[in-house]
């Protein structure tokens, strides 16, 4: 089972959707999130933080280690491992991906009634364009979409 949470960044201007794979790590593993505007406030610590597309997630690595041990997952625990293996990363390819997909679906909803095939094709083309934008912005999950 998986869950997601919505976290406000340090400056309060942005929210990020965060996904927790297999319910292994609790919400408390995320200490704070920095959007591109407030990321300069972060006291960078590569042992506890990951950068992605201008955003920073600060993890509580002690909490992460505790819960991984409880599940008998042994691996050299790093922020990259937690993020890249989706134990605690964006819900989708970026902090706003879930909202962007919903808006896109609503924008092209009229096509769906005329032709489901055209709807899927329009959605696919727009998503491909968006993934390319996210790649240019440096989002890790857009670079390697499993």
Short mmCIF file of C-alpha atoms in Angstrom, two decimals:
data_model
loop_
_atom_site.label_atom_id
_atom_site.label_comp_id
_atom_site.label_asym_id
_atom_site.label_seq_id
_atom_site.Cartn_x
_atom_site.Cartn_y
_atom_site.Cartn_z
CA UNK A 1 0.00 0.00 0.00
CA UNK A 2 1.21 3.51 -0.80
CA UNK A 3 0.19 6.95 0.35
CA UNK A 4 0.94 10.53 -0.54
CA UNK A 5 1.08 13.80 1.30
CA UNK A 6 0.98 17.46 0.36
CA UNK A 7 3.80 19.50 1.92
CA UNK A 8 4.15 23.28 1.93
CA UNK A 9 7.65 24.62 1.24
CA UNK A 10 9.59 26.65 3.79
CA UNK A 11 8.60 30.04 2.33
CA UNK A 12 4.95 28.97 2.10
CA UNK A 13 4.49 29.89 -1.57
CA UNK A 14 4.45 26.37 -3.02
CA UNK A 15 3.14 22.93 -2.20
CA UNK A 16 4.60 19.62 -3.29
CA UNK A 17 2.91 16.25 -3.61
CA UNK A 18 5.09 13.56 -2.08
CA UNK A 19 4.62 9.84 -2.66
CA UNK A 20 5.55 7.14 -0.12
CA UNK A 21 6.06 3.74 -1.75
CA UNK A 22 4.87 0.66 0.12
CA UNK A 23 3.98 2.69 3.22
CA UNK A 24 7.50 2.12 4.59
CA UNK A 25 8.41 5.68 5.54
CA UNK A 26 6.01 7.89 7.51
CA UNK A 27 5.22 11.53 6.71
CA UNK A 28 7.62 12.58 9.46
CA UNK A 29 10.60 11.47 7.36
CA UNK A 30 10.22 14.77 5.45
CA UNK A 31 11.65 17.48 7.68
CA UNK A 32 11.10 20.29 5.18
CA UNK A 33 10.79 21.06 1.50
CA UNK A 34 12.33 24.03 -0.27
CA UNK A 35 10.93 25.35 -3.56
CA UNK A 36 13.26 27.06 -6.07
CA UNK A 37 12.47 30.44 -4.47
CA UNK A 38 13.39 29.43 -0.93
CA UNK A 39 16.06 26.81 -1.69
CA UNK A 40 18.76 29.38 -0.91
CA UNK A 41 17.59 29.21 2.74
CA UNK A 42 18.57 25.55 3.01
CA UNK A 43 21.77 24.78 4.88
CA UNK A 44 22.85 22.16 2.37
CA UNK A 45 23.62 18.75 3.83
CA UNK A 46 24.07 16.03 1.19
CA UNK A 47 23.72 13.36 3.90
CA UNK A 48 20.10 14.41 4.52
CA UNK A 49 18.97 16.33 1.43
CA UNK A 50 18.35 15.85 -2.26
CA UNK A 51 18.11 18.49 -4.98
CA UNK A 52 15.71 18.00 -7.84
CA UNK A 53 14.76 20.54 -10.47
CA UNK A 54 15.55 23.46 -8.17
CA UNK A 55 13.66 21.91 -5.25
CA UNK A 56 15.19 20.39 -2.11
CA UNK A 57 13.75 17.70 0.13
CA UNK A 58 15.26 17.43 3.61
CA UNK A 59 14.88 13.93 5.06
CA UNK A 60 15.15 12.79 8.66
CA UNK A 61 17.62 10.00 8.01
CA UNK A 62 17.34 8.61 11.55
CA UNK A 63 13.62 8.04 11.06
CA UNK A 64 14.28 6.54 7.62
CA UNK A 65 16.92 4.19 9.00
CA UNK A 66 14.63 3.07 11.82
CA UNK A 67 11.74 2.21 9.48
CA UNK A 68 13.97 0.50 6.92
CA UNK A 69 15.39 -1.69 9.69
CA UNK A 70 11.85 -2.52 10.85
CA UNK A 71 11.09 -3.78 7.33
CA UNK A 72 14.46 -5.58 7.15
CA UNK A 73 15.56 -3.53 4.15
CA UNK A 74 19.31 -3.32 4.25
CA UNK A 75 20.92 -0.92 1.86
CA UNK A 76 23.33 1.97 2.18
CA UNK A 77 20.70 4.55 3.02
CA UNK A 78 21.11 7.88 1.22
CA UNK A 79 18.71 10.63 0.19
CA UNK A 80 19.28 9.52 -3.41
CA UNK A 81 18.24 5.95 -2.59
CA UNK A 82 15.11 7.12 -0.77
CA UNK A 83 14.15 9.46 -3.63
CA UNK A 84 15.18 7.40 -6.67
CA UNK A 85 13.60 4.18 -5.37
CA UNK A 86 10.45 6.25 -4.63
CA UNK A 87 10.27 5.46 -0.93
CA UNK A 88 9.69 9.20 -0.51
CA UNK A 89 9.74 11.28 -3.68
CA UNK A 90 7.44 13.38 -5.87
CA UNK A 91 4.05 11.96 -6.69
CA UNK A 92 4.82 11.78 -10.39
CA UNK A 93 7.80 13.37 -12.10
CA UNK A 94 7.77 16.71 -10.28
CA UNK A 95 6.27 18.33 -7.18
CA UNK A 96 3.18 19.41 -9.14
CA UNK A 97 2.85 16.54 -11.61
CA UNK A 98 -0.39 15.18 -10.18
CA UNK A 99 -2.05 18.62 -10.47
CA UNK A 100 -0.64 19.18 -13.96
CA UNK A 101 -2.06 15.86 -15.17
CA UNK A 102 -5.47 16.68 -13.71
CA UNK A 103 -5.49 20.12 -15.39
CA UNK A 104 -4.39 18.64 -18.70
CA UNK A 105 -7.15 16.05 -18.53
CA UNK A 106 -9.71 18.78 -17.83
CA UNK A 107 -8.38 20.99 -20.66
CA UNK A 108 -8.80 18.29 -23.27
CA UNK A 109 -11.90 16.64 -21.78
CA UNK A 110 -14.05 17.85 -24.67
CA UNK A 111 -12.06 15.70 -27.08
CA UNK A 112 -12.88 12.58 -25.06
CA UNK A 113 -16.58 12.78 -25.93
CA UNK A 114 -15.86 13.09 -29.65
CA UNK A 115 -13.07 10.53 -29.90
CA UNK A 116 -11.38 8.61 -27.13
CA UNK A 117 -8.48 7.83 -29.46
CA UNK A 118 -7.93 11.56 -30.17
CA UNK A 119 -8.13 12.29 -26.44
CA UNK A 120 -5.42 9.76 -25.60
CA UNK A 121 -3.25 10.98 -28.47
CA UNK A 122 -3.59 14.62 -27.36
CA UNK A 123 -2.81 13.64 -23.76
CA UNK A 124 0.21 11.59 -24.85
CA UNK A 125 1.65 14.39 -26.99
CA UNK A 126 1.22 17.01 -24.26
CA UNK A 127 2.79 14.71 -21.66
CA UNK A 128 5.78 14.04 -23.90
CA UNK A 129 6.27 17.81 -24.28
CA UNK A 130 6.01 18.26 -20.51
CA UNK A 131 8.51 15.49 -19.80
CA UNK A 132 10.99 17.20 -22.12
CA UNK A 133 10.49 20.46 -20.18
CA UNK A 134 11.03 18.65 -16.88
CA UNK A 135 14.20 17.06 -18.26
CA UNK A 136 15.54 20.51 -19.17
CA UNK A 137 14.72 21.68 -15.64
CA UNK A 138 16.73 18.77 -14.20
CA UNK A 139 14.01 16.65 -12.62
CA UNK A 140 15.51 13.23 -11.86
CA UNK A 141 12.38 11.16 -12.46
CA UNK A 142 11.89 12.75 -15.89
CA UNK A 143 15.43 11.68 -16.82
CA UNK A 144 14.81 8.05 -15.91
CA UNK A 145 11.09 7.30 -16.04
CA UNK A 146 11.53 3.60 -15.03
#
